[in-house]
Coordinates of C-alpha atoms and ligand atoms in Angstrom, one line a residue:
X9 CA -0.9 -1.8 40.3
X10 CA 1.1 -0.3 37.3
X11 CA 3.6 -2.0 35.0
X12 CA 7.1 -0.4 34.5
X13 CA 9.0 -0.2 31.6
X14 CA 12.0 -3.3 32.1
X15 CA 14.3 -0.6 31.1
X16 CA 15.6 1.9 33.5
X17 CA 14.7 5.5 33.7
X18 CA 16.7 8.2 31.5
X19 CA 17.0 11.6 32.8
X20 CA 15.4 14.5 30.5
X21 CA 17.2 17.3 30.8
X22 CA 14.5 20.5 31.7
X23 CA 15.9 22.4 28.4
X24 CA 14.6 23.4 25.7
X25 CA 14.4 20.5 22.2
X26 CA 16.3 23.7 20.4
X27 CA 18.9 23.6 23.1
X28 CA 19.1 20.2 23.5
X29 CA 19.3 19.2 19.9
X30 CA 21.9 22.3 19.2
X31 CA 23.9 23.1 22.2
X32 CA 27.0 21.0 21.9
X33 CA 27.8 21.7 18.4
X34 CA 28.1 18.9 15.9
X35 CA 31.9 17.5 16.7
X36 CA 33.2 15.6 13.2
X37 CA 29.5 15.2 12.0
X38 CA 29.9 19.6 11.1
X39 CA 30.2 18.7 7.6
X40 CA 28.2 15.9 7.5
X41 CA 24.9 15.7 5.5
X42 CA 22.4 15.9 7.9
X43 CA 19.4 16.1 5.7
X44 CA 19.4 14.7 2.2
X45 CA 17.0 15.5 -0.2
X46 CA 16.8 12.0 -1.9
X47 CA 14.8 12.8 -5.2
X48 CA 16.9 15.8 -5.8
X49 CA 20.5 14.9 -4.3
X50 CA 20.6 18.4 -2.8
X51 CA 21.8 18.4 1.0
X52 CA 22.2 20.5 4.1
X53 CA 25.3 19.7 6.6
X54 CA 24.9 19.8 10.2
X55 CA 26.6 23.2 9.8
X56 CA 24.0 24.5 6.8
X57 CA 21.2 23.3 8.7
X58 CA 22.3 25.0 11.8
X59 CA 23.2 28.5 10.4
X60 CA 19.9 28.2 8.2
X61 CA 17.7 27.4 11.7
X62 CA 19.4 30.6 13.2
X63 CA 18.6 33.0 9.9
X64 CA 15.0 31.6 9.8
X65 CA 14.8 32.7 13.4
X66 CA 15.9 36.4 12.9
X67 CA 13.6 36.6 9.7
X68 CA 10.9 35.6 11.5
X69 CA 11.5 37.4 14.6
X70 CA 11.7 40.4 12.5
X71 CA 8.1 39.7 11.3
X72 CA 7.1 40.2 14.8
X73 CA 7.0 36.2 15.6
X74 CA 8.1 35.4 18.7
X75 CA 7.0 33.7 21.8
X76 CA 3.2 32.7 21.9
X77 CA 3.1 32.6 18.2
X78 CA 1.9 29.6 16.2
X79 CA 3.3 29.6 12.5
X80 CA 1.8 26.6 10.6
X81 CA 4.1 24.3 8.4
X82 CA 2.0 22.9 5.0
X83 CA 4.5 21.5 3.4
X84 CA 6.3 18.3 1.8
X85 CA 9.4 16.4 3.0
X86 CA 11.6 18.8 2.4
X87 CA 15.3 19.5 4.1
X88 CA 13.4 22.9 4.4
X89 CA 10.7 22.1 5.8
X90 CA 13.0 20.9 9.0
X91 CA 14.8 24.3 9.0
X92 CA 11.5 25.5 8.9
X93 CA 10.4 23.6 11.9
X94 CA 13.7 24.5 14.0
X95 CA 13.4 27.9 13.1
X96 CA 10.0 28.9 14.4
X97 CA 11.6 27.4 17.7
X98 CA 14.4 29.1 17.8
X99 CA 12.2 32.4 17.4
X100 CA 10.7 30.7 20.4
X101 CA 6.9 30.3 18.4
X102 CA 5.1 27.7 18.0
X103 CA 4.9 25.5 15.2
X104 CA 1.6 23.8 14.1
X105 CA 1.9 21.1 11.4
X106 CA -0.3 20.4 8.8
X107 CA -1.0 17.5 6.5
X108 CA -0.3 18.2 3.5
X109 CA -3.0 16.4 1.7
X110 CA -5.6 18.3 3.4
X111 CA -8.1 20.6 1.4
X112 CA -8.4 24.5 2.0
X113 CA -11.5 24.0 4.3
X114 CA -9.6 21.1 6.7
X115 CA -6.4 23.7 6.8
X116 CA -9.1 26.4 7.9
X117 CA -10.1 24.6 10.7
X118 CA -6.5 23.4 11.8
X119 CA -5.0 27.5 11.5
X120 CA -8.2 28.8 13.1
X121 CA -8.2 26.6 16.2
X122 CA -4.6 26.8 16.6
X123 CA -4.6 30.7 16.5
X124 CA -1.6 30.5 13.6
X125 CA -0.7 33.9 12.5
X126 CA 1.6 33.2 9.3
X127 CA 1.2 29.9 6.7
X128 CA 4.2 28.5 5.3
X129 CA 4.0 26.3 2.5
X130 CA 5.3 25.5 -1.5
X131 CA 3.6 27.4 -4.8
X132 CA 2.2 23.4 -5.4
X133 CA -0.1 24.2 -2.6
X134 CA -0.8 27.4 -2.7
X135 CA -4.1 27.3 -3.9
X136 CA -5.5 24.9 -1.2
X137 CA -2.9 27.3 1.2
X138 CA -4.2 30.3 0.0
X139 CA -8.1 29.0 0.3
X140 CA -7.4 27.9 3.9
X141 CA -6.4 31.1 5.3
X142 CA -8.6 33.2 3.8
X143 CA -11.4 31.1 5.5
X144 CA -9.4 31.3 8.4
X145 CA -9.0 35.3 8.3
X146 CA -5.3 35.5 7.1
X147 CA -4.1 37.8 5.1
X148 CA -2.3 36.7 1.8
X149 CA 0.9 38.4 3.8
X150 CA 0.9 36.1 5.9
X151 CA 1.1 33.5 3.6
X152 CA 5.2 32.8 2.7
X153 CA 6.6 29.7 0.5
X154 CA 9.3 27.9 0.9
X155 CA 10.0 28.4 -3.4
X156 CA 9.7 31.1 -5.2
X157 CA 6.2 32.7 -5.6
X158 CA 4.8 35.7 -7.3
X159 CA 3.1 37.9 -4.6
X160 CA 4.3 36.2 -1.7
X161 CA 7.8 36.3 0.5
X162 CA 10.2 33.3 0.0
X163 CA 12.3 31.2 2.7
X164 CA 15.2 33.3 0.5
X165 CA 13.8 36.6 1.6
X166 CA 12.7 35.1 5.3
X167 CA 16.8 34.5 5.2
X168 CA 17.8 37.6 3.3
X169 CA 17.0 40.1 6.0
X170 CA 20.3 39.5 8.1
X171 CA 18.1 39.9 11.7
X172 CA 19.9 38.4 14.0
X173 CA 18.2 35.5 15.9
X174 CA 16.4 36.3 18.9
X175 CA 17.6 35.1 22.7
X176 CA 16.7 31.3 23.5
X177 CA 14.1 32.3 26.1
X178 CA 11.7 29.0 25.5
X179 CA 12.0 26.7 28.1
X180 CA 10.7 22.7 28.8
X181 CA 7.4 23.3 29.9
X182 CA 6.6 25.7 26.5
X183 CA 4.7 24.7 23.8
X184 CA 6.8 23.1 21.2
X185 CA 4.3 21.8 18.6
X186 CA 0.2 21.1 18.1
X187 CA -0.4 18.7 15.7
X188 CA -3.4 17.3 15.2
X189 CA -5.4 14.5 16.1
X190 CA -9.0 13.5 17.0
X191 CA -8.2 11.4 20.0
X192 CA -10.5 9.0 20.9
X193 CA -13.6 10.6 19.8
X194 CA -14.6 13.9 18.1
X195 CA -12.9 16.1 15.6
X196 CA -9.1 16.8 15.2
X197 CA -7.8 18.6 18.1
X198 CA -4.5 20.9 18.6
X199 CA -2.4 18.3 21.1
X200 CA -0.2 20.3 23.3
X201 CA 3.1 18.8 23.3
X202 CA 6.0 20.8 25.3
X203 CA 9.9 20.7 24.3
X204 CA 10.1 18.6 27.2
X205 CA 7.8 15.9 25.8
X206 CA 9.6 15.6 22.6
X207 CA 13.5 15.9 24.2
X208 CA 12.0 12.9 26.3
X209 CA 10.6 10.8 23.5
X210 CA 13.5 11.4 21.6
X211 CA 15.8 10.1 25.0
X212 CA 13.4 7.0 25.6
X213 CA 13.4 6.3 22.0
X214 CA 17.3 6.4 21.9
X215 CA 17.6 3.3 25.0
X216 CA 15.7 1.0 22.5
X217 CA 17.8 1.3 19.3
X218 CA 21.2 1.6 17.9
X219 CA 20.8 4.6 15.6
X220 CA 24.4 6.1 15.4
X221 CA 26.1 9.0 13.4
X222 CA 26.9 6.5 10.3
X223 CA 23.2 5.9 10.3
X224 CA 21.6 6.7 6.9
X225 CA 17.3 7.2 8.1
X226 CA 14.5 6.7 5.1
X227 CA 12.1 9.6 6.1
X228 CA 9.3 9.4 3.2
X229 CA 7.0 9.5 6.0
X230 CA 5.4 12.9 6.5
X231 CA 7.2 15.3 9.0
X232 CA 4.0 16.9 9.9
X233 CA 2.6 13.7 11.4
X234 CA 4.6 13.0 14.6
X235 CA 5.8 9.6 13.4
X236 CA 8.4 12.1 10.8
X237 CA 8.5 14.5 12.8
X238 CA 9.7 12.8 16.6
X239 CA 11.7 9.2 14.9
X240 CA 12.7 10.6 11.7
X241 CA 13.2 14.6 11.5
X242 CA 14.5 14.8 15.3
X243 CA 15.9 11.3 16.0
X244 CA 18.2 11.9 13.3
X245 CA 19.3 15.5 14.3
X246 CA 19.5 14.1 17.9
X247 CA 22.0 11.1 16.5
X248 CA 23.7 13.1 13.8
X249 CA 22.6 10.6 11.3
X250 CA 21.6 11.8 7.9
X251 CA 17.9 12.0 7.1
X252 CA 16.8 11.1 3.4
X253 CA 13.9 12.7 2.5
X254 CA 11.3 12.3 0.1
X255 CA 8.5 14.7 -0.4
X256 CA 6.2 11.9 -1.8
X257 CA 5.9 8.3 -1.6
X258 CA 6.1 6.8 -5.3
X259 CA 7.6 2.5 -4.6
X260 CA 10.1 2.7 -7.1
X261 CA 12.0 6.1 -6.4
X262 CA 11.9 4.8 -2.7
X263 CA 13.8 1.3 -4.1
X264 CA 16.0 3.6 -5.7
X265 CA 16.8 6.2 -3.3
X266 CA 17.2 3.1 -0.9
X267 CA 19.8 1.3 -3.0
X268 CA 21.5 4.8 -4.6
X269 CA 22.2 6.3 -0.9
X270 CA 22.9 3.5 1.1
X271 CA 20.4 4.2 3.4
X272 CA 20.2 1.2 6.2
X273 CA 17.4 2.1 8.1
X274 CA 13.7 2.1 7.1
X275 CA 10.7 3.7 8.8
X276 CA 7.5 2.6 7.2
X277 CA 3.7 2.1 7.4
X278 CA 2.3 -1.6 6.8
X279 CA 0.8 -0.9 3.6
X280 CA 4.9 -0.8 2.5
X281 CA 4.9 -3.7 4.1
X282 CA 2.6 -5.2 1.8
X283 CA 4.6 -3.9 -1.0
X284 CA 8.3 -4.8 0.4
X285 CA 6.9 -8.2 0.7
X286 CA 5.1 -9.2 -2.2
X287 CA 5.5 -6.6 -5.3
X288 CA 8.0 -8.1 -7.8
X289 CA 10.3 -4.6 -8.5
X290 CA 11.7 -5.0 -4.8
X291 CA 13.6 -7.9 -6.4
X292 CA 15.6 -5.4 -9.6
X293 CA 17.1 -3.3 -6.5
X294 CA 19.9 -4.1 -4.3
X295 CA 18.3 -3.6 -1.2
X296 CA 21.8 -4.9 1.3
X297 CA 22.2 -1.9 2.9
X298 CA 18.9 -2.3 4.4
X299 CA 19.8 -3.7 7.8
X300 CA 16.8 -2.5 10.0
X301 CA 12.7 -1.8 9.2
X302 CA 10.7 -0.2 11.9
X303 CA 6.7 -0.5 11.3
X304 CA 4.3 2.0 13.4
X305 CA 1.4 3.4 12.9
X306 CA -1.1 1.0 12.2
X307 CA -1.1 -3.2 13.2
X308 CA 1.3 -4.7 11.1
X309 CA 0.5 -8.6 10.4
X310 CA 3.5 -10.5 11.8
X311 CA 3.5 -13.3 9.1
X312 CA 3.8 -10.3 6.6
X313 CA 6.5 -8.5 8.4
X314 CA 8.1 -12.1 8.6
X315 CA 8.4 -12.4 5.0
X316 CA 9.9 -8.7 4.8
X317 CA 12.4 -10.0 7.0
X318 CA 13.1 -12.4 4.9
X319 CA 13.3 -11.3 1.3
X320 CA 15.4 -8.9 2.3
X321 CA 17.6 -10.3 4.9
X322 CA 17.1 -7.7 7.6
X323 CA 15.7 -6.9 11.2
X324 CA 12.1 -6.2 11.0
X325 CA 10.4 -4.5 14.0
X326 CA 7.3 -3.2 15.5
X327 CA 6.8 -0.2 17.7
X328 CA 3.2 1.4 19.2
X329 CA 2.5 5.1 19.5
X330 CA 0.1 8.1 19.4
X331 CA 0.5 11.8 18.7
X332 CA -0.9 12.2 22.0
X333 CA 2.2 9.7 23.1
X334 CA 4.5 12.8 21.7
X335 CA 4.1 9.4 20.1
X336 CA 6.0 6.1 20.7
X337 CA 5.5 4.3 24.0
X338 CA 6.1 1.2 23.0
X339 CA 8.4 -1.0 20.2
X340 CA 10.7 -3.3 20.1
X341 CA 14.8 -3.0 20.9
X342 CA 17.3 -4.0 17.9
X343 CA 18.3 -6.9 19.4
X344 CA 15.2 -8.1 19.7
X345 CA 14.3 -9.4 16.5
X346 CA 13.3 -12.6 17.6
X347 CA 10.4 -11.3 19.6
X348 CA 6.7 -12.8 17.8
X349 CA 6.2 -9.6 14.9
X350 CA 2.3 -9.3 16.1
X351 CA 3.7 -7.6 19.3
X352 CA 5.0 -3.8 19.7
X353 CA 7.4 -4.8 22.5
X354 CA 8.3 -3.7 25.4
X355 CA 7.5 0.1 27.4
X356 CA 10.0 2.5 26.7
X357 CA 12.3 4.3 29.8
X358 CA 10.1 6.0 32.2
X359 CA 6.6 4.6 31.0
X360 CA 4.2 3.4 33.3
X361 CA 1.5 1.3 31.6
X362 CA -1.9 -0.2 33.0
X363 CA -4.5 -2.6 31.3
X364 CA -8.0 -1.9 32.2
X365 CA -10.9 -4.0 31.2
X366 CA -13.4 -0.9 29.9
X367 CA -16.3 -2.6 31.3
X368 CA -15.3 -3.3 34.7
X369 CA -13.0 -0.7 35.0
X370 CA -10.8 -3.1 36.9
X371 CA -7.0 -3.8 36.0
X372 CA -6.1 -6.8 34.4
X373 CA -3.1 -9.2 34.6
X374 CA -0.7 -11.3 32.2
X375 CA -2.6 -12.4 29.2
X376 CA -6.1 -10.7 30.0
X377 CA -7.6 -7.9 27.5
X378 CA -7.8 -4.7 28.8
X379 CA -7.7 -1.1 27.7
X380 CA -3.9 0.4 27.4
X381 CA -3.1 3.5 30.0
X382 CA 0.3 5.2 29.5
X383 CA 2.0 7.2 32.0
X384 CA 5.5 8.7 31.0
X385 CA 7.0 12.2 30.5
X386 CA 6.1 12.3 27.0
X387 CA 2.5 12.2 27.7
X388 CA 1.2 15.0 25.9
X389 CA 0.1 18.2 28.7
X390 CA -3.5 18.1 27.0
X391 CA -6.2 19.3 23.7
X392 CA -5.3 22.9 23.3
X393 CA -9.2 24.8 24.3
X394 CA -10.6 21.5 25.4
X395 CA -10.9 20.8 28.8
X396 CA -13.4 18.5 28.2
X397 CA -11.4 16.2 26.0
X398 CA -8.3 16.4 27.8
X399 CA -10.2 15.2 31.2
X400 CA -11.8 12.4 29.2
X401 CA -8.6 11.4 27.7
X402 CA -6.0 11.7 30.3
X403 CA -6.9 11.0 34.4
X404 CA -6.0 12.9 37.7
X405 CA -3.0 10.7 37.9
X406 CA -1.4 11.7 34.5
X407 CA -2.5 8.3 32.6
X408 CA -3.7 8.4 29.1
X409 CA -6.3 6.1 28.2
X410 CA -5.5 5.1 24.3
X411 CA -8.5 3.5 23.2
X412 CA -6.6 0.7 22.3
X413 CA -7.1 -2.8 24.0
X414 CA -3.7 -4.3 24.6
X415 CA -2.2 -7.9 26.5
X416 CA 0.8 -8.5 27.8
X417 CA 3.0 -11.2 28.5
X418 CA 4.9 -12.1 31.2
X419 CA 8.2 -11.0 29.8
X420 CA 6.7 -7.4 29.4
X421 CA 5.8 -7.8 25.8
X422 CA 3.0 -5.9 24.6
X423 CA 0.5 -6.9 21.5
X424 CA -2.3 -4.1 20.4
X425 CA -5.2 -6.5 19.6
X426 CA -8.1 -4.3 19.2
X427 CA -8.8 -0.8 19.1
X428 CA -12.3 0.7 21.3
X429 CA -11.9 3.9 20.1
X430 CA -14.1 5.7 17.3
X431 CA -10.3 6.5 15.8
X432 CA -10.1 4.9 12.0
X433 CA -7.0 4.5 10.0
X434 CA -6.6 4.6 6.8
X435 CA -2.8 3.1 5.5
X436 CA -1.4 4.9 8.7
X437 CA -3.1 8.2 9.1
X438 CA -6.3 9.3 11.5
X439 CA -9.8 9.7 9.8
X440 CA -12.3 11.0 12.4
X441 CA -15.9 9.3 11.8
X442 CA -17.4 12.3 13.6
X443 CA -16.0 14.4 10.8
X444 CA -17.3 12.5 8.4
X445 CA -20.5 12.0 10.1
X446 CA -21.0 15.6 10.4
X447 CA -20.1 16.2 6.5
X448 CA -22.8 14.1 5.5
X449 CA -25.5 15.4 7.7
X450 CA -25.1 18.4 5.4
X451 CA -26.1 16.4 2.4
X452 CA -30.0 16.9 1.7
X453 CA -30.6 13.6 0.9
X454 CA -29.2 12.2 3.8
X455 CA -31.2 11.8 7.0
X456 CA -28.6 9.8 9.3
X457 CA -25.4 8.2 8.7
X458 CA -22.7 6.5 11.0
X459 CA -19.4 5.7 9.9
X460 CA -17.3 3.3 10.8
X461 CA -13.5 1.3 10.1
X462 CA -14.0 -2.2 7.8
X463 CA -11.7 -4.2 6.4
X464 CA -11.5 -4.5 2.8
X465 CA -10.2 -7.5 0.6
X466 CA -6.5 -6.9 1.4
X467 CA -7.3 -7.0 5.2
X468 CA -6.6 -2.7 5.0
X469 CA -9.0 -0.7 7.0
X470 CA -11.1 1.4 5.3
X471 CA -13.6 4.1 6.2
X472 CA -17.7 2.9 5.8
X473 CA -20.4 5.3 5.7
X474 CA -24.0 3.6 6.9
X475 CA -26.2 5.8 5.3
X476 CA -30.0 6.4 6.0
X477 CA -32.2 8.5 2.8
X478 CA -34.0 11.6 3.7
X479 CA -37.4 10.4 2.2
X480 CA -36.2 12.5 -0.5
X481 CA -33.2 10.2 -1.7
X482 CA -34.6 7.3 -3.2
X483 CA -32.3 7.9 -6.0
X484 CA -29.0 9.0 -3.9
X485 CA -26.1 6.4 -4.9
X486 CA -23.4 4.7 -3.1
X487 CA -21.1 6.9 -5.6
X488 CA -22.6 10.2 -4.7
X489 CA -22.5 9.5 -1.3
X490 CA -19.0 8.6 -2.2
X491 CA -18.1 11.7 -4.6
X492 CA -20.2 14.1 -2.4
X493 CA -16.8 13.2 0.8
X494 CA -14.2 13.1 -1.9
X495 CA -14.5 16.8 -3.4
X496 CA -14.4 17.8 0.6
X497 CA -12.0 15.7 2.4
X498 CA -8.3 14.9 2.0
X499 CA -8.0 11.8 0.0
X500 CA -6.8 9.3 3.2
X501 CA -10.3 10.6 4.4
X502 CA -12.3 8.9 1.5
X503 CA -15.8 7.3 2.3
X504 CA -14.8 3.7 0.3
X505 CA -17.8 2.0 1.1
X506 CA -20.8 3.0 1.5
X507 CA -24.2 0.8 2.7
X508 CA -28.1 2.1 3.0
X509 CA -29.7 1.2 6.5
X510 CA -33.2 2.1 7.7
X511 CA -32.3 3.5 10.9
X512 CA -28.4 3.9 12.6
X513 CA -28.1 2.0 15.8
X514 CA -28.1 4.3 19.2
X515 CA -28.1 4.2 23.1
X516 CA -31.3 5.5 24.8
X517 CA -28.8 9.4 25.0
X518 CA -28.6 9.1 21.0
X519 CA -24.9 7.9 21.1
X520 CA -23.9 5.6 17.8
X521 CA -23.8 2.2 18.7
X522 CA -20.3 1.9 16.7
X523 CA -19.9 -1.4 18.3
X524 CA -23.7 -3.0 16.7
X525 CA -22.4 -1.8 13.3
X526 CA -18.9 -3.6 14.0
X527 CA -20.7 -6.6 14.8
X528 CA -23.4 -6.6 11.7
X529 CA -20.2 -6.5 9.5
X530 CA -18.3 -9.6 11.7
X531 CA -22.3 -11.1 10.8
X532 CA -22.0 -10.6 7.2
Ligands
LIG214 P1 -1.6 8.5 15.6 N1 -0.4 -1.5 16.3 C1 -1.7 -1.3 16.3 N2 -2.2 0.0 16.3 C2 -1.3 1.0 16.2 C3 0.1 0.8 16.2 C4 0.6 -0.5 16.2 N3 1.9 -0.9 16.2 N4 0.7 2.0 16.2 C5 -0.3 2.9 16.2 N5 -1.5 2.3 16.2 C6 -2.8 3.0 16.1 O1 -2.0 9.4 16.7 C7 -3.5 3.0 17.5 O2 -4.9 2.8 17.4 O3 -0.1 8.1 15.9 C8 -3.1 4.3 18.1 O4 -3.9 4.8 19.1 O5 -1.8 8.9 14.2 C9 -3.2 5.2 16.8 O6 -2.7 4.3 15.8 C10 -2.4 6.5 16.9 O7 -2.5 7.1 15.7 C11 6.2 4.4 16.4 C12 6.1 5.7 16.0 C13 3.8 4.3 16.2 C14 4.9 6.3 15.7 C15 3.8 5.6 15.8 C16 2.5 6.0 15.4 C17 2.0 7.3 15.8 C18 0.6 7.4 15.2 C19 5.0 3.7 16.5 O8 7.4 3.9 16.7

């Protein structure tokens, strides 16, 4: 038995997200901002954005990209970096998106699995850009910024050559994107989502909210992770609303931006949250034109998004995803901010959904625990060269198993409760133990380690290292095991607590027993 969405299906057109997004023109919304740069006040109209998307596509094409190719974005929010985006589809490539706190050896990994040919980032980076692809075998050519940068070709230049833009030959079923995500176990893997996954997220998305033209869309929240890139970056090209951007988080310049352009619909993490809730500068803004706050990503407390609600007089709702989910599956409609804040709602259009007790196997009912599956047309096709993980992930009947334990009520309502995969997050964003396990097996003093997700005093979840000494290590510290991840790791990745154990927990095959450490910490 399977659980359908109370909505009813959409239709997803088989087109291309270029074509769907572009097609039409832009009607009165030509001249209209459509991405606002919110730090600087610069902006690009539907029109600018447009024509730039089309230039990117014959510079690029005339460096040979075309269909097949994977150009990698390490960037910012910037208005650019959405041009950027649209433009390596409309050269029908590939775009692979980077975080953009990740060190040179994490990029490595990410260019060289997704077979990216050409790097485009800002000077900022370059370093960490630069030290990437040369571990990953690119040439400093291939490397372009979006600024100005001695030795390398500029967006301006990518724009300057007058090529024409290439025919539209990319259709649904092609590759439109592979970010990055480690699933329910492992390392961070390419996920293979076509334009048809994200043209449907974008439709089923659409049913559940009232995002119009005159909408004005916070996007602080990074493009290259698909929560930007899918309800911010295309929900707002797909609804002609203006996207204001901001290439870093910083809690004032947010208050400001917020209050200086209007803007009247937040999309945030629950560590803003926190912030929106309790931090006293909220209160020297006027923060009236916020009429709507979505929180994804991560649980969000419901008493907490309660008082959000409440200091600042505005709808405050909760929605469920994963990357792998092209992301959101589940959230809550406009209207419906009534419904108990600990849920994510209801199943979008066109999403199946079963709960399935991991033990047993056996579906569940109506208040009963059980593992969430999701069925829909934005389930992603698979792990780009990973059979393996892609069979584990998703079944022979197109579920994908999330790793999260979910109930549901009888009206349909869904509340994320627990999560059985190995998956940590960190304010938001994925840390992979096995990553981190693997980084610390190459420390000589360190004979075994497990790491797992803890809580910390503010109830965030933080990555913990169990750490075993190589006989060798009686004088290895908590803070070198600590400093020894930070110099390597993106800072969201950070080992922030760190405990010595005589042996890690494991099954009779030598599998962690993640679930024994959970429950010595629960002990403690
Ligand atoms: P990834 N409650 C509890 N856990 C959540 C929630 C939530 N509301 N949302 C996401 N997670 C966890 O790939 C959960 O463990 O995608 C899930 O498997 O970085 C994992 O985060 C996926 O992490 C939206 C739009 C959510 C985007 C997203 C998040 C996509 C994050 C809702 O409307």
């Amino acid at each position: 038995m399977s659980m359908r969405s109370p909505y009813p299906d959409v239709e997803i057109p088989e087109v291309s997200l270029t074509e769907f997004l572009f097609a039409d023109g832009f009607g009165d919304r030509a001249d209209a901002p459509a991405f606002l740069d919110g730090t600087t006040g610069d902006q690009l109209t539907f029109t600018e954005f447009h024509g730039l998307v089309e230039k990117i596509a014959g510079g690029l094409a005339a460096r040979g990209i075309g269909k097949g190719d994977v150009v990698a974005l390490f960037a910012p929010n910037l208005p650019q970096w959405a041009a950027l985006f649209h433009g390596i589809l409309r050269a029908n490539a590939t775009v692979t998106s980077a975080n953009s706190m990740y060190t040179g050896g994490e990029l490595a990994h990410q260019l060289t699995d997704s077979g990216a040919t050409t790097l485009i980032t800002v000077s900022p980076f370059l370093d960490r850009a630069l030290a990437g692809a040369t571990e990953a075998g690119l040439s400093a050519d291939a490397v372009l910024t979006i600024d100005k940068a001695e030795g390398h070709d500029s967006l301006a230049d990518l724009v300057s050559s007058g090529a024409p833009a290439p025919e539209l030959t990319t259709t649904a079923d092609d590759t439109a994107v592979l970010p990055y995500s480690s699933g329910t176990t492992g390392l961070a893997k390419g996920v293979i989502l076509t334009h048809r996954n994200l043209v449907a997220n974008l439709l089923q998305v659409h049913v559940m909210g009232s995002v119009t033209d005159q909408t004005k869309i916070m996007a602080f929240l990074p493009f290259f992770h698909i929560y930007g890139m899918t309800v911010m970056m295309n929900q707002g090209l797909h609804t002609r609303a203006t996207v204001v951007t901001m290439p870093k988080f910083d809690l004032e310049q947010f208050l400001s931006i917020t209050q200086k352009y209007a803007v009247d619909r937040l999309y945030i993490a629950p560590p803003v949250a926190v912030a929106l809730a309790k931090h006293p500068i909220v209160d020297s803004y006027d923060l009236s034109c916020v009429k709507t706050i979505f929180s994804g990503a991560a649980p969000l407390d419901g008493e907490l998004g309660r008082a959000v609600a409440k200091r600042l007089n505005c709808t405050v709702l909760q929605g469920y995803g994963m990357t792998e989910l092209s992301p959101v599956s589940h959230c809550m409609p406009d209207d419906r901010g009534d419904l108990d804040l600990n849920s994510s709602g209801f199943a979008l259009p066109n999403i199946e959904c079963k709960l399935v007790d991991p033990e047993s196997g056996k579906e569940v009912g109506v208040g009963e625990r059980g593992e969430l599956w999701v069925k829909g047309p934005n389930v992603m096709v698979g792990y780009l060269n990973n059979s393996d993980a892609t069979d584990a992930t998703k079944d022979a009947d197109g579920y994908l198993h999330t790793g999260d334990i979910a109930v549901v009520d009888d009206e349909g309502v869904y509340s994320i409760v627990d999560r059985v995969k190995e998956l940590i997050k960190y304010k938001g964003y994925q840390v992979p133990p096995a990553e981190l396990e693997a980084l610390l097996l190459t420390h000589d003093k360190i004979a075994d380690t497990a790491v797992i997700g803890v809580k910390d005093a503010e109830g965030e979840e933080v990555p913990k290292a169990f750490v075993v000494k190589q006989a060798s290590g009686a004088d290895l510290t908590e803070d070198d095991v600590m400093a020894f991840v930070a110099e390597k790791v993106a800072p969201h990745k950070k080992v922030r607590v760190v405990e010595f154990i005589e042996q890690i927990p494991k099954s009779a095959s030598g599998k962690i027993l993640r679930k024994d450490l959970r429950a010595r910490e629960t002990e403690q």
